[in-house]
Tab-separated table of C-alpha atoms in Angstrom:
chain	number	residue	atom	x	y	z
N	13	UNK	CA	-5.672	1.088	21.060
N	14	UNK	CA	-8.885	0.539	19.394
N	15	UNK	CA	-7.771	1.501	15.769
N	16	UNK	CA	-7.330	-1.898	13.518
N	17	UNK	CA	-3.982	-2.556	12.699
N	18	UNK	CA	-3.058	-3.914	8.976
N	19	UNK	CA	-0.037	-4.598	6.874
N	20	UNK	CA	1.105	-2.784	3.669
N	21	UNK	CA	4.234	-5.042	2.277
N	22	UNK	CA	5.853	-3.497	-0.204
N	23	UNK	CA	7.689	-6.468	-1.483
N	24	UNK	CA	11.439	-5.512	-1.381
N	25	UNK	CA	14.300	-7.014	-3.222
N	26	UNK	CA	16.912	-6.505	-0.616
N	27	UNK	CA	20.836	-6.194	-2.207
N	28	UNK	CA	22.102	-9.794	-2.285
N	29	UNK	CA	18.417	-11.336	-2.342
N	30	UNK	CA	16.252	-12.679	-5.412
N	31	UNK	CA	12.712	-12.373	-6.022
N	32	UNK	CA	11.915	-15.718	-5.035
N	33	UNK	CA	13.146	-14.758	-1.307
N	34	UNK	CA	11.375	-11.924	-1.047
N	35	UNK	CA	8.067	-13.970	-2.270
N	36	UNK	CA	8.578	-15.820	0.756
N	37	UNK	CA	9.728	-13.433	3.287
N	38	UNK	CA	6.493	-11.812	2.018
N	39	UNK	CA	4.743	-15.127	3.438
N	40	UNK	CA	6.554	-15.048	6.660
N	41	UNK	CA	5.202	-11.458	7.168
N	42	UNK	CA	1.536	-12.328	6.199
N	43	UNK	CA	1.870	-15.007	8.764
N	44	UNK	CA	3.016	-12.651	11.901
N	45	UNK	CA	0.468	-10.641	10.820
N	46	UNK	CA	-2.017	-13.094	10.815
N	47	UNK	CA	-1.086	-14.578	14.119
N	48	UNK	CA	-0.828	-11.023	15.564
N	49	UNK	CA	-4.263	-10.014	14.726
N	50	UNK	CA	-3.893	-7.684	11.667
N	51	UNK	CA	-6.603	-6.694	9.814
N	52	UNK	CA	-5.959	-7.218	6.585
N	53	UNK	CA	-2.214	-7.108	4.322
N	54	UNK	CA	-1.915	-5.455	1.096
N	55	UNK	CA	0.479	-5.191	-1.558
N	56	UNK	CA	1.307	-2.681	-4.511
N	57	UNK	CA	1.539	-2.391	-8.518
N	58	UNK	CA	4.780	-1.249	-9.255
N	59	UNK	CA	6.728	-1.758	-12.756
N	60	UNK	CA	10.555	-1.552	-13.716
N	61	UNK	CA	11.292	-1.532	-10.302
N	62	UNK	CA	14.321	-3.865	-9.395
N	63	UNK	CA	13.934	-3.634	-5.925
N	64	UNK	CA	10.299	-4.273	-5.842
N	65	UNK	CA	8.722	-7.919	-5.883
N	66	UNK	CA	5.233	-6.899	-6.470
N	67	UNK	CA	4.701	-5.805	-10.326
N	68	UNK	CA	2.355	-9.006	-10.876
N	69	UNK	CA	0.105	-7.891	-8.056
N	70	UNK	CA	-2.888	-10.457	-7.926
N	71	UNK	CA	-0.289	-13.310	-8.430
N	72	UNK	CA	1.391	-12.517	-5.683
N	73	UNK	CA	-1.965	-12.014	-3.488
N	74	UNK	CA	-2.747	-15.705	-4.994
N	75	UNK	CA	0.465	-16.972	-3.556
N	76	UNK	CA	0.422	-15.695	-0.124
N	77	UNK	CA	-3.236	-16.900	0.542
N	78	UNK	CA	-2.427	-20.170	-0.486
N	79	UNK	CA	0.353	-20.114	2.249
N	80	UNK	CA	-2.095	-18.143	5.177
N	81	UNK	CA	-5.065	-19.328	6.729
N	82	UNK	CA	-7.460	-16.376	7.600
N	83	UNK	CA	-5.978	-12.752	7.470
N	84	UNK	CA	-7.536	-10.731	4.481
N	85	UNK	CA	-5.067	-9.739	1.499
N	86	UNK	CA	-5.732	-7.538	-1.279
N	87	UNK	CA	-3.823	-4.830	-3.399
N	88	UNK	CA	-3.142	-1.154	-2.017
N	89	UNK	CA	-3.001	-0.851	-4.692
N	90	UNK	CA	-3.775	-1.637	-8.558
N	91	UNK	CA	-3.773	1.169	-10.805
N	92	UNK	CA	-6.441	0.746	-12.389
N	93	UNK	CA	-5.570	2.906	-15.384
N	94	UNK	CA	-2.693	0.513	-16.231
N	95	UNK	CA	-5.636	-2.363	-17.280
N	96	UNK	CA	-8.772	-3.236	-18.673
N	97	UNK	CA	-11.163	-2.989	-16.045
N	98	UNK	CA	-12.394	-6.557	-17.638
N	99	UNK	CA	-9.095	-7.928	-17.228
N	100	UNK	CA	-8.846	-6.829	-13.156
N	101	UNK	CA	-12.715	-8.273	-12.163
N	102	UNK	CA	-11.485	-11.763	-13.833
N	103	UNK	CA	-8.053	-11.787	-11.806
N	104	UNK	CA	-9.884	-10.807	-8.796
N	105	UNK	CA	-13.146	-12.642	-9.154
N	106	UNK	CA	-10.611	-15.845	-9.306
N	107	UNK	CA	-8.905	-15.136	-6.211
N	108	UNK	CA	-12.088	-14.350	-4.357
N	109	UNK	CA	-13.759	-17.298	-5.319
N	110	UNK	CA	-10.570	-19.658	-4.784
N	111	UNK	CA	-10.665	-17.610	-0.676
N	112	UNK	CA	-13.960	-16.177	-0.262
N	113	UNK	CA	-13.976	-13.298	2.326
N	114	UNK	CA	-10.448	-12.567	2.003
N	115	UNK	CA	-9.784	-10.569	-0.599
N	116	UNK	CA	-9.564	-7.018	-0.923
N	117	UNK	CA	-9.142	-4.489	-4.229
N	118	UNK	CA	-7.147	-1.495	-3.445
N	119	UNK	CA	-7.432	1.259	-6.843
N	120	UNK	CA	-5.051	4.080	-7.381
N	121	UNK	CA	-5.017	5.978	-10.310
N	122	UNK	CA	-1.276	6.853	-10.423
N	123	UNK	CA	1.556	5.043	-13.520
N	124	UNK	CA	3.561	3.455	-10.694
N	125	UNK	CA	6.424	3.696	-13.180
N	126	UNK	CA	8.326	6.084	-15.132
N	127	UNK	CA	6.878	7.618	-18.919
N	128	UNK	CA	9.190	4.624	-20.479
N	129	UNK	CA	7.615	2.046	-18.636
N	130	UNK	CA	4.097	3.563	-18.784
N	131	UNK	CA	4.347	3.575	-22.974
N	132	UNK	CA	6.094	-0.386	-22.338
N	133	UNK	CA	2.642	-0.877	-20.729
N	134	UNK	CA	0.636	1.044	-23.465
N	135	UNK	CA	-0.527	3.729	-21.422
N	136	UNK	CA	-0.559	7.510	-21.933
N	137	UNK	CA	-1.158	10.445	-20.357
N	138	UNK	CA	-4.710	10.368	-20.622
N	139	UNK	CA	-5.205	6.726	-19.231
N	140	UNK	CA	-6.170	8.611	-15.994
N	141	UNK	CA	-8.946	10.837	-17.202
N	142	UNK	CA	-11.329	7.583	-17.304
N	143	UNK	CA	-10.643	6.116	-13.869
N	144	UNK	CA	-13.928	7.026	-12.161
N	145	UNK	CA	-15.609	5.689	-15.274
N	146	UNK	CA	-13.380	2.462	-14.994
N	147	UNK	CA	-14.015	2.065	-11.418
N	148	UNK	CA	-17.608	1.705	-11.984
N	149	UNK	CA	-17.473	-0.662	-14.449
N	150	UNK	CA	-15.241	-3.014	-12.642
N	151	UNK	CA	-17.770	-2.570	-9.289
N	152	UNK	CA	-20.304	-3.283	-12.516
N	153	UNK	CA	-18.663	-6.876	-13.443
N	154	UNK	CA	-17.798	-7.541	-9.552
N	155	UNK	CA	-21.329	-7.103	-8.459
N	156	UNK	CA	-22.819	-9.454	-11.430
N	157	UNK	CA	-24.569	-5.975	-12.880
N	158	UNK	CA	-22.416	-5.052	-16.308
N	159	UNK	CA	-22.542	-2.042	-17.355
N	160	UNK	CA	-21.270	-3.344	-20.758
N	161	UNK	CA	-24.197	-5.275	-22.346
N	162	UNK	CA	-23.734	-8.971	-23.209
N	163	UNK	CA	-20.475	-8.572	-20.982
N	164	UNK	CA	-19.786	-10.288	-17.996
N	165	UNK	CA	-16.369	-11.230	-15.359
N	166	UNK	CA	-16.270	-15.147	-14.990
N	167	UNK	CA	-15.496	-16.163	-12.889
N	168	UNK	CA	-17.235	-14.198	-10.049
N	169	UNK	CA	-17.336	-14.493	-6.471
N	170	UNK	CA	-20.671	-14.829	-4.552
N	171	UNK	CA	-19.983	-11.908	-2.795
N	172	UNK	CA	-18.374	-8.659	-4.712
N	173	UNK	CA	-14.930	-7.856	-4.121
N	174	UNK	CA	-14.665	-5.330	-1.537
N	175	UNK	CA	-13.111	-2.179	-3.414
N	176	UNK	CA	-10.905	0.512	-1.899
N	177	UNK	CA	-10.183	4.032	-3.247
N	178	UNK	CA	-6.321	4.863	-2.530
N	179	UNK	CA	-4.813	8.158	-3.164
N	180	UNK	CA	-2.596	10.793	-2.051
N	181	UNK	CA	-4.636	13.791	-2.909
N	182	UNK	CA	-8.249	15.787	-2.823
N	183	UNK	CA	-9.150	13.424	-6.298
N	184	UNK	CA	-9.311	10.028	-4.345
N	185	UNK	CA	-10.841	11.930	-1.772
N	186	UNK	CA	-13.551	13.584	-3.521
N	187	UNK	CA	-14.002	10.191	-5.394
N	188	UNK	CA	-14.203	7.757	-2.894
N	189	UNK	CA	-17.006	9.932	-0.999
N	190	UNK	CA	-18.917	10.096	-4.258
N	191	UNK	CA	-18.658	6.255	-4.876
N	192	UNK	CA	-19.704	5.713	-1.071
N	193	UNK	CA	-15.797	3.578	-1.023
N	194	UNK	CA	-13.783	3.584	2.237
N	195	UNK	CA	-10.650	5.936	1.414
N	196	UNK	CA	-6.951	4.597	1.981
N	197	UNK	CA	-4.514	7.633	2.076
N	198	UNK	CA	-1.123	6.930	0.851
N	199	UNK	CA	0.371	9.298	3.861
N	200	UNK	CA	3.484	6.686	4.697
N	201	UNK	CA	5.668	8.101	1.388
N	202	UNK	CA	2.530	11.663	0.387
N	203	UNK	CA	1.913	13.223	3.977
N	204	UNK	CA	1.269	16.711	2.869
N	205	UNK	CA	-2.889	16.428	1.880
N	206	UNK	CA	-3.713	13.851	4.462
N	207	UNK	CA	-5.790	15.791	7.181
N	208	UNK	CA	-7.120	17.970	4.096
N	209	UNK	CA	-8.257	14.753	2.427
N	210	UNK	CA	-9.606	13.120	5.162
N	211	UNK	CA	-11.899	16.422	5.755
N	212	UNK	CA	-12.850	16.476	2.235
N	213	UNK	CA	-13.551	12.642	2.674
N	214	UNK	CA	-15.469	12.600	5.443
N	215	UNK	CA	-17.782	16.130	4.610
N	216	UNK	CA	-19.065	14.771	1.404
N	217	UNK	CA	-19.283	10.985	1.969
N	218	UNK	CA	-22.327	9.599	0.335
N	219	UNK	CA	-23.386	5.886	1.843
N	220	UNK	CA	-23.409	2.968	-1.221
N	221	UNK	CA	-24.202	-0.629	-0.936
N	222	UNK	CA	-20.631	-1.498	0.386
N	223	UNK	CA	-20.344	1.148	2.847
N	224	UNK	CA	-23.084	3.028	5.342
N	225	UNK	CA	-20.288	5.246	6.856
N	226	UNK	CA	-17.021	6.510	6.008
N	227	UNK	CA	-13.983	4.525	6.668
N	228	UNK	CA	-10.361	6.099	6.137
N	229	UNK	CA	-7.296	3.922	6.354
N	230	UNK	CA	-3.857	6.057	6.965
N	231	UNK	CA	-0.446	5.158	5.754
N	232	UNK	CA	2.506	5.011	8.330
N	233	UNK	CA	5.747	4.171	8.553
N	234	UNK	CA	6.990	1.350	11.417
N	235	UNK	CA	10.551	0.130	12.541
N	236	UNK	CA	9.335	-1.584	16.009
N	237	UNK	CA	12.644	-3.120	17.869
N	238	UNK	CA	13.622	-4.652	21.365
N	239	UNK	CA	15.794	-1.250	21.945
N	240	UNK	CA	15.435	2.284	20.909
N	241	UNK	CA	18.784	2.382	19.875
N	242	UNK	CA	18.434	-0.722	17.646
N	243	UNK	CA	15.331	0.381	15.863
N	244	UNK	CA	16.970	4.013	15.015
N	245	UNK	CA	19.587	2.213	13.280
N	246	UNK	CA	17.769	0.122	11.688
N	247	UNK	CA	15.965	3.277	10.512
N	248	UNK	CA	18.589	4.834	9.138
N	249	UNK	CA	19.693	1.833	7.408
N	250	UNK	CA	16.525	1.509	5.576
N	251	UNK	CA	15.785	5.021	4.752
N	252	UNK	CA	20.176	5.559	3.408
N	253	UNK	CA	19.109	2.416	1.284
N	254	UNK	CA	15.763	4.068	-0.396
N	255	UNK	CA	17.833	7.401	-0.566
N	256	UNK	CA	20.696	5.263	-2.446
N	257	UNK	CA	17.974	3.481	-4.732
N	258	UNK	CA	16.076	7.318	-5.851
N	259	UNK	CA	19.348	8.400	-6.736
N	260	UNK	CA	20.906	6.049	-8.572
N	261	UNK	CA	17.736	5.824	-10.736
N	262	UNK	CA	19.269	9.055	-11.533
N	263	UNK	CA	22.138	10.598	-13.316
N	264	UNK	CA	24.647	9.973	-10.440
N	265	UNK	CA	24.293	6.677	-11.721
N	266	UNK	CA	26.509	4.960	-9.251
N	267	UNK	CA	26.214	3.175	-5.469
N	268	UNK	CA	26.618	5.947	-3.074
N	269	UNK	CA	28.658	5.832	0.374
N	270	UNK	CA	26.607	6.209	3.587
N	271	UNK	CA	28.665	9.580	3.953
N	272	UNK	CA	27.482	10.559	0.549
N	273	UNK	CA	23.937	9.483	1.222
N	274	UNK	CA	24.002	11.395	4.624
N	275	UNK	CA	25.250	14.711	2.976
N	276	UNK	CA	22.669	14.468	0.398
N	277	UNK	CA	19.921	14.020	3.072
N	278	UNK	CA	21.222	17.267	4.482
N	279	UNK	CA	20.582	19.384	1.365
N	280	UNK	CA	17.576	21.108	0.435
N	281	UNK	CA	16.150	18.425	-1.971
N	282	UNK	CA	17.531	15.552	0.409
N	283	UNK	CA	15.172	17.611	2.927
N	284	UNK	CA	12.522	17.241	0.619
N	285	UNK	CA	13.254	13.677	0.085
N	286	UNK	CA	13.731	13.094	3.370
N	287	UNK	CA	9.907	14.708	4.482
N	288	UNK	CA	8.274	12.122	2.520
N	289	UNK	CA	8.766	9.859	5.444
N	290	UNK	CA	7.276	12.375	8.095
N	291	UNK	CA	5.239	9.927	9.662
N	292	UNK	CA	7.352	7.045	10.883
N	293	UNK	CA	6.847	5.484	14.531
N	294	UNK	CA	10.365	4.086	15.676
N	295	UNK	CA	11.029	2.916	19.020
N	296	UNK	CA	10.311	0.041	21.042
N	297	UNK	CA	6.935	-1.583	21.091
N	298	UNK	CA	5.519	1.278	23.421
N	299	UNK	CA	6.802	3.465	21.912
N	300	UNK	CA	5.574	2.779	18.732
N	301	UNK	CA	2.525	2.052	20.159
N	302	UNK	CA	2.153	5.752	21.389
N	303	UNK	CA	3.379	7.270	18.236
N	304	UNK	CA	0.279	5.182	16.345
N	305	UNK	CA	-2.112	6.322	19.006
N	306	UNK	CA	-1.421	9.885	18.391
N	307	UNK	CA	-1.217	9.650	14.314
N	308	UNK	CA	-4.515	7.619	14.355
N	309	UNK	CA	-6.668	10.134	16.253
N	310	UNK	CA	-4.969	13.347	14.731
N	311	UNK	CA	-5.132	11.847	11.201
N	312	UNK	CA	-9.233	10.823	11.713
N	313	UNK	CA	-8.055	7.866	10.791
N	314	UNK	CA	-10.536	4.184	11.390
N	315	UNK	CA	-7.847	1.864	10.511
N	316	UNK	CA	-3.820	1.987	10.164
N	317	UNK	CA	-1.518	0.770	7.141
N	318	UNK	CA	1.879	0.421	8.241
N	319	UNK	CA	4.556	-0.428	6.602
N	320	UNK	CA	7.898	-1.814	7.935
N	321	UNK	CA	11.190	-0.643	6.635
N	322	UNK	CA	14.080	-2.912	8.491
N	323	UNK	CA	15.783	-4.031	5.724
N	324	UNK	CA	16.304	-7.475	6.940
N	325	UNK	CA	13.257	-9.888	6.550
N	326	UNK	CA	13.698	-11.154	10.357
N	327	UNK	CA	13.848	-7.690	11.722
N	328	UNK	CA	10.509	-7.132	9.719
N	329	UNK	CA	8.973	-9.977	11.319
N	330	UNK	CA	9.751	-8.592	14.540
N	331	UNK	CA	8.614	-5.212	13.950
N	332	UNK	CA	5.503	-6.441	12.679
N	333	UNK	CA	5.293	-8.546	15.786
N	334	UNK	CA	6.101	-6.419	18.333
N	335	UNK	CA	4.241	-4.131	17.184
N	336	UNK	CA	1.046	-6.133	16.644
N	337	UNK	CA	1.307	-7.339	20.498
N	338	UNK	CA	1.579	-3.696	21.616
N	339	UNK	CA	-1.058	-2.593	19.515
């Protein structure tokens, strides 16, 4: 498979584990992935999530470098809207500088939260009207040419941060060909615009400084196992545990049974839930292999995010493993 492989890690707080374990299971995936010749591993903004590690993105990015030796690691991504574009060139001009050529800026546009948490952060609704504006000025501070006179990102790598447009709809699209960006589509949880996207994405890409062609990077889901039968269930352990955590966000309010969760997944709106996940490869390591094969070419896609969903941090290793050597 020619396709470059890479990592998205989305950080989880599994039931019975603290923060502080996940930090470093994050670190034991980042290594497999280095060692199994990923690309690149990424890691998203999310707020008022307690099953999510990864609100303080760049920090965590900071960490896991310091504990890998080579493999690229960036955010996928930070939404942009949620900061000063000031604030983001300084965090990321300090990582790139402390591990040049290994740092990558993911930018979505999306709250990543709930309204609460979005006014807790000081946004509003209209934070996301600017973020084509606020993407060039951060590119403006990155690349030493402010387009704020008198104002400048310190510090600031000698080469600029590498910046990524992520989305899950015809905006990133449409932007990320404007800006001449490569284009990561968020098709692992939003498959319903991807090959629409990637059209758009590809008709009206205009070649910047950073980038001479277009370059999409595809979301997928991966549970990679030594048995078919072991990576199913481990499938539908993980997906009855994200079901459990959307609904008890909710006004059920409570922890659901597996025979709860199941019916649920059966109705209409657990059918909706449920779709979100369309593209998942599961199966042994040929298996998955195929599966990623086939979604790569009939997505258009240059490069592969995958993220894997076993719930326990050893089984993630493996997947990520197994699926790298196949791959």
């Amino acid at each position: 498979m020619a396709t470059p492989l890479s990592l998205l890690d989305l950080a989880p707080i599994s039931s019975g584990q603290t923060a502080k374990e996940s930090f470093e299971a994050s670190v034991q995936l980042a290594r497999a992935a280095e060692h199994a010749g990923y690309r690149r591993v990424w890691y998203a903004e999310h707020h008022n999530m307690a099953s999510i590690a990864s609100s303080a993105t760049s920090v965590v990015i900071g960490y896991v470098a310091a504990h890998t030796d080579t493999i690229r690691l960036g955010a996928g991504g930070i939404m942009l809207p949620n900061h000063s574009p000031l604030v983001i060139a300084e965090q990321f001009g300090t990582l790139a500088t402390m591990f040049p050529d290994r740092i990558d800026l993911g930018l979505g546009r999306a709250p990543g939260s709930d309204q609460a948490t979005m006014r807790a952060l000081r946004r509003d609704n209209s934070s996301a009207d600017t973020f084509p504006q606020d993407v060039l000025e951060l590119q403006g501070y990155l690349s030493g040419h402010s387009r704020i006179p008198g104002i400048q990102a310190v510090p600031r790598a000698d080469a600029p941060v590498p910046l990524y447009i992520l989305g899950s709809s015809l905006f990133g699209a449409q932007l990320a060909a404007q800006l001449g960006l490569p284009y990561a589509f968020a098709s692992h949880f939003a498959p319903d615009a991807l090959h629409q996207a990637v059209e758009v994405y590809r008709a009206t890409f205009q070649p910047s400084a950073q980038l001479a062609e277009p370059h999409v990077i595809a979301g997928v889901n991966v549970i990679a196992a030594d048995t078919h039968d072991e990576a199913v269930a481990q499938m539908t352990a993980s997906y009855r545990a994200r079901t459990r955590s959307f609904l008890t966000r909710g006004p059920l309010g409570r922890n659901l049974t597996d025979a709860e969760i199941d019916e649920f997944l059966a109705s209409p709106s657990g059918r909706n839930l449920a779709a979100m996940t369309k593209y998942t490869a599961v199966g042994t390591a040929d298996e998955v292999r195929d599966y990623l094969e086939t979604f790569a070419k009939e997505a258009g896609a240059d490069e592969l995010i995958t993220a894997h969903h076993a719930q326990n941090v050893t089984d993630r290793v493996h997947s990520v493993e197994l699926t790298g050597g196949a791959v």
